[in-house]
Amino acid sequence: MIQEILFNPFKKLAGGKALGIGLAILLLTAFIASFSQCHFDGVLDAHVGAETPAWFYYLEALIVWSITALIFYGTGIIFSASKIRLIDILGTTALARYPFFFMALISFAMPTIRPNELPDLTASFVLVTIVMVLLSIWYIALLYHAFSVSCNLKRNKGIGAFIGALIVAEIISKIIFHFLYLNF
Amino acid sequence: MPNSCPACGSEMEVRSLGCSHCDTLVSGSFRLPALMRLSPEDQQFILNFVACSGSLKVMAQQLKLSYPTVRNLLDDIISRINKNEIKK
């Protein structure tokens, strides 16, 4: 039961309900991130430090989530034999981002890293980094199950399609954020 | 009713059918119908699906599962039925 909640809540929760809960968590995460200066500037990325206006954190979260969902939807249409619904993909990918809520919180403990300087390898820095890596792994596990359940793609085909979609989504998000940051 | 052999796992066939009214016995080799070749769980799913008038949404509410999970279960059953038909 706990394993299901942690790694695959989508067996019982998808569609509009997952979207409502997922969006609420996403916006709350962006709110906390605006204080801890944690930027989610890629599908798998999180960086702490750059000061930006508060609305930027919300924009980052919405861009990353929507790109992931749209690429997953396209991948599902191409590779899945099932009639997939966009609302399921939107909902499950939004809900899959809940580990980032904890990442935004733990970023308060991350020391400020000055530009062009290496961070001091203190115990707290190492510990926070390890926790952030574990949270990222947790997120990827959730995202895979979101993709697998919403698109009905499993085993080797599902894993291959998931990895491909993730890479494409990451590339597109990096391009978008590159042009976004250029203008700010 | 078993649909696979408990000894070797192969598909079972019906060899004789009897009438409980006049004791007539019909012997032969009759392949199980497509639905009977599915597992008991799959057969129950199909019965539930028909009882819900074919609504995946209603089934999801009854089984307390998400809509895509129920859809995936149905698609998996369709895939197994198609595989069984190809084996014919």
Coordinates of C-alpha atoms in Angstrom, one line a residue:
Chain A
M1 CA 0.0 0.0 0.0
I2 CA 2.8 2.5 1.0
Q3 CA 4.9 1.2 -1.9
E4 CA 1.9 2.0 -4.2
I5 CA 1.5 5.6 -2.8
L6 CA 5.3 6.2 -3.1
F7 CA 5.9 4.8 -6.5
N8 CA 2.7 4.1 -8.4
P9 CA -0.3 6.0 -7.1
F10 CA -1.6 6.1 -10.7
K11 CA -3.2 2.7 -10.5
K12 CA -5.9 4.4 -8.5
L13 CA -5.5 8.0 -9.3
A14 CA -5.3 9.5 -12.8
G15 CA -7.3 11.9 -15.0
G16 CA -8.8 15.1 -13.7
K17 CA -8.4 14.2 -10.0
A18 CA -4.7 13.6 -10.4
L19 CA -4.4 16.8 -12.4
G20 CA -6.1 18.9 -9.6
I21 CA -3.9 17.5 -6.9
G22 CA -0.8 17.6 -9.1
L23 CA -1.3 21.2 -10.1
A24 CA -1.9 22.2 -6.5
I25 CA 1.4 20.5 -5.4
L26 CA 3.2 22.0 -8.4
L27 CA 2.2 25.6 -7.6
L28 CA 2.9 25.1 -3.9
T29 CA 6.4 23.7 -4.8
A30 CA 7.0 26.8 -7.0
F31 CA 5.9 29.0 -4.1
I32 CA 8.4 27.4 -1.7
A33 CA 11.1 27.3 -4.5
S34 CA 10.7 31.1 -4.9
F35 CA 12.0 31.5 -1.3
S36 CA 14.6 28.7 -1.4
Q37 CA 15.8 29.8 -4.9
C38 CA 15.4 26.3 -6.3
H39 CA 15.0 26.4 -10.1
F40 CA 13.4 23.5 -11.9
D41 CA 14.8 24.5 -15.3
G42 CA 14.7 21.1 -17.0
V43 CA 12.7 17.9 -17.0
L44 CA 15.2 16.3 -14.6
D45 CA 17.0 19.4 -13.4
A46 CA 17.1 21.4 -10.3
H47 CA 19.5 24.2 -9.5
V48 CA 19.8 26.4 -6.5
G49 CA 21.1 29.9 -6.4
A50 CA 20.0 32.2 -9.3
E51 CA 17.8 35.1 -8.2
T52 CA 14.9 35.7 -10.4
P53 CA 11.4 37.3 -10.1
A54 CA 9.0 35.2 -8.2
W55 CA 6.7 34.5 -11.2
F56 CA 9.7 32.9 -12.9
Y57 CA 9.5 29.9 -10.6
Y58 CA 5.8 29.3 -11.6
L59 CA 6.7 29.7 -15.3
E60 CA 9.5 27.1 -15.0
A61 CA 7.3 24.6 -13.3
L62 CA 4.4 25.0 -15.8
I63 CA 6.8 24.9 -18.8
V64 CA 8.6 21.7 -17.7
W65 CA 5.4 19.9 -16.7
S66 CA 3.6 20.8 -20.0
I67 CA 6.6 19.8 -22.2
T68 CA 6.9 16.5 -20.4
A69 CA 3.2 15.8 -20.8
L70 CA 3.0 16.7 -24.5
I71 CA 6.1 14.7 -25.4
F72 CA 4.7 11.7 -23.5
Y73 CA 1.3 12.1 -25.3
G74 CA 3.0 12.2 -28.7
T75 CA 5.1 9.1 -27.8
G76 CA 2.0 7.3 -26.5
I77 CA 0.2 8.0 -29.8
I78 CA 3.1 6.7 -31.8
F79 CA 3.9 3.6 -29.8
S80 CA 0.8 2.5 -27.9
A81 CA -2.0 0.4 -29.3
S82 CA -4.4 1.8 -26.6
K83 CA -6.7 4.8 -26.9
I84 CA -4.8 7.1 -24.6
R85 CA -6.2 10.3 -23.1
L86 CA -4.3 13.6 -22.7
I87 CA -6.1 14.3 -19.4
D88 CA -4.5 11.1 -17.9
I89 CA -1.0 12.1 -19.1
L90 CA -1.5 15.7 -17.8
G91 CA -2.7 14.4 -14.5
T92 CA -0.2 11.7 -13.8
T93 CA 2.8 13.7 -14.9
A94 CA 1.7 16.6 -12.7
L95 CA 1.3 14.3 -9.7
A96 CA 4.6 12.6 -10.4
R97 CA 6.4 15.8 -9.6
Y98 CA 5.5 15.7 -5.9
P99 CA 9.1 14.7 -4.8
F100 CA 10.1 18.2 -6.0
F101 CA 8.1 19.6 -3.2
F102 CA 10.6 18.1 -0.8
M103 CA 13.5 19.2 -3.0
A104 CA 12.3 22.8 -2.9
L105 CA 12.2 22.5 0.9
I106 CA 15.6 20.9 1.3
S107 CA 17.1 23.7 -0.9
F108 CA 16.9 26.0 2.1
A109 CA 19.8 24.0 3.5
M110 CA 21.8 24.3 0.3
P111 CA 24.7 26.9 0.7
T112 CA 24.8 29.7 -1.7
I113 CA 27.1 28.9 -4.7
R114 CA 28.7 32.0 -6.2
P115 CA 29.1 32.2 -10.0
N116 CA 32.4 30.7 -11.3
E117 CA 33.3 29.4 -7.9
L118 CA 33.4 25.8 -6.7
P119 CA 31.2 25.1 -3.7
D120 CA 32.9 24.2 -0.4
L121 CA 32.4 20.5 0.2
T122 CA 31.0 20.7 3.6
A123 CA 29.1 17.8 5.2
S124 CA 25.8 19.6 4.8
F125 CA 26.4 20.3 1.1
V126 CA 27.2 16.7 0.5
L127 CA 24.2 15.5 2.5
V128 CA 21.8 17.8 0.7
T129 CA 23.2 16.8 -2.6
I130 CA 22.8 13.1 -1.9
V131 CA 19.2 13.7 -0.7
M132 CA 18.5 15.7 -3.9
V133 CA 19.8 12.9 -6.1
L134 CA 17.6 10.4 -4.2
L135 CA 14.6 12.6 -4.7
S136 CA 15.4 12.8 -8.4
I137 CA 15.6 9.0 -8.6
W138 CA 12.2 8.8 -6.9
Y139 CA 10.8 11.3 -9.3
I140 CA 12.0 9.3 -12.3
A141 CA 10.4 6.1 -10.9
L142 CA 7.1 8.0 -10.5
L143 CA 7.4 9.5 -13.9
Y144 CA 8.0 6.1 -15.5
H145 CA 4.8 4.6 -13.9
A146 CA 2.9 7.7 -14.9
F147 CA 4.0 7.1 -18.5
S148 CA 3.4 3.3 -18.3
V149 CA -0.1 3.5 -16.9
S150 CA -1.3 6.5 -19.0
C151 CA 0.1 5.1 -22.3
N152 CA -0.2 1.4 -21.5
L153 CA 3.4 0.8 -22.5
K154 CA 5.3 -1.7 -20.5
R155 CA 8.5 -3.8 -20.3
N156 CA 11.2 -3.3 -22.9
K157 CA 9.0 -1.2 -25.3
G158 CA 7.8 0.9 -22.4
I159 CA 11.2 1.5 -21.0
G160 CA 12.7 2.4 -24.4
A161 CA 9.9 4.8 -25.3
F162 CA 10.1 6.4 -21.8
I163 CA 13.9 7.0 -22.1
G164 CA 13.5 8.4 -25.6
A165 CA 10.6 10.7 -24.6
L166 CA 12.5 11.9 -21.5
I167 CA 15.6 12.8 -23.6
V168 CA 13.5 14.7 -26.2
A169 CA 11.6 16.5 -23.5
E170 CA 14.8 17.5 -21.7
I171 CA 16.4 18.8 -24.9
I172 CA 13.3 20.9 -25.8
S173 CA 13.0 22.3 -22.2
K174 CA 16.7 23.3 -22.3
I175 CA 16.2 25.1 -25.7
I176 CA 13.1 27.0 -24.3
F177 CA 14.9 28.0 -21.1
H178 CA 18.0 29.1 -23.0
F179 CA 15.9 31.6 -25.0
L180 CA 13.9 32.5 -21.9
Y181 CA 16.9 33.3 -19.8
L182 CA 18.5 35.3 -22.7
N183 CA 15.6 37.8 -22.5
F184 CA 16.0 38.2 -18.7
Chain B
M1 CA -13.5 -25.3 -14.8
P2 CA -9.8 -25.8 -15.7
N3 CA -8.8 -24.5 -19.2
S4 CA -5.2 -25.7 -19.1
C5 CA -3.8 -29.1 -18.3
P6 CA -2.7 -29.4 -14.7
A7 CA 0.1 -31.9 -15.8
C8 CA 1.6 -30.2 -18.8
G9 CA -0.1 -26.8 -19.0
S10 CA -1.4 -27.3 -22.5
E11 CA -4.9 -26.1 -23.6
M12 CA -7.7 -28.4 -22.5
E13 CA -10.3 -29.7 -25.0
V14 CA -13.8 -30.9 -24.3
R15 CA -14.1 -34.6 -25.2
S16 CA -17.7 -35.4 -24.2
L17 CA -20.9 -33.6 -23.3
G18 CA -23.8 -35.3 -21.6
C19 CA -27.5 -34.5 -21.4
S20 CA -28.7 -34.6 -17.8
H21 CA -32.3 -35.2 -19.0
C22 CA -32.0 -38.2 -21.3
D23 CA -28.4 -39.4 -20.7
T24 CA -27.3 -38.8 -24.3
L25 CA -23.5 -38.6 -24.5
V26 CA -21.9 -36.7 -27.4
S27 CA -18.2 -37.5 -27.8
G28 CA -15.6 -35.7 -29.9
S29 CA -13.0 -33.1 -29.7
F30 CA -14.4 -29.7 -29.0
R31 CA -12.2 -26.7 -28.5
L32 CA -13.2 -24.4 -25.6
P33 CA -14.9 -21.2 -26.7
A34 CA -12.7 -18.1 -26.7
L35 CA -14.0 -16.8 -23.4
M36 CA -13.6 -20.1 -21.6
R37 CA -9.9 -20.1 -22.6
L38 CA -9.3 -17.0 -20.5
S39 CA -8.2 -17.1 -16.9
P40 CA -11.0 -16.9 -14.2
E41 CA -9.9 -13.3 -13.4
D42 CA -10.2 -12.3 -17.1
Q43 CA -13.6 -13.9 -17.4
Q44 CA -14.8 -12.1 -14.3
F45 CA -13.5 -8.8 -15.7
I46 CA -15.5 -9.4 -18.9
L47 CA -18.6 -10.2 -16.9
N48 CA -18.2 -7.1 -14.8
F49 CA -17.6 -5.1 -18.0
V50 CA -20.9 -6.3 -19.6
A51 CA -22.7 -5.7 -16.3
C52 CA -21.5 -2.1 -16.4
S53 CA -22.9 -1.7 -19.9
G54 CA -19.4 -1.5 -21.3
S55 CA -18.6 1.7 -19.4
L56 CA -14.9 1.8 -18.3
K57 CA -15.7 4.8 -16.2
V58 CA -18.3 2.9 -14.1
M59 CA -16.0 -0.1 -13.9
A60 CA -13.2 2.1 -12.6
Q61 CA -15.5 3.5 -9.9
Q62 CA -16.6 0.0 -8.9
L63 CA -13.1 -1.5 -8.8
K64 CA -11.7 1.6 -7.2
L65 CA -9.0 1.8 -9.9
S66 CA -8.1 4.7 -12.2
Y67 CA -9.6 4.9 -15.7
P68 CA -6.3 4.1 -17.6
T69 CA -5.7 1.1 -15.3
V70 CA -9.1 -0.4 -16.2
R71 CA -8.5 0.5 -19.9
N72 CA -5.1 -1.2 -19.8
L73 CA -6.7 -4.4 -18.2
L74 CA -9.3 -4.5 -21.0
D75 CA -6.6 -4.0 -23.7
D76 CA -4.5 -6.8 -22.2
I77 CA -7.5 -9.2 -22.3
I78 CA -8.2 -8.2 -25.9
S79 CA -4.5 -9.0 -26.7
R80 CA -4.8 -12.4 -25.0
I81 CA -8.0 -13.2 -26.9
N82 CA -6.3 -12.3 -30.2
K83 CA -3.3 -14.4 -29.4
N84 CA -5.6 -17.4 -28.6
E85 CA -7.4 -16.9 -31.9
I86 CA -4.1 -16.9 -33.8
K87 CA -3.1 -20.2 -32.2
K88 CA -6.3 -21.8 -33.7

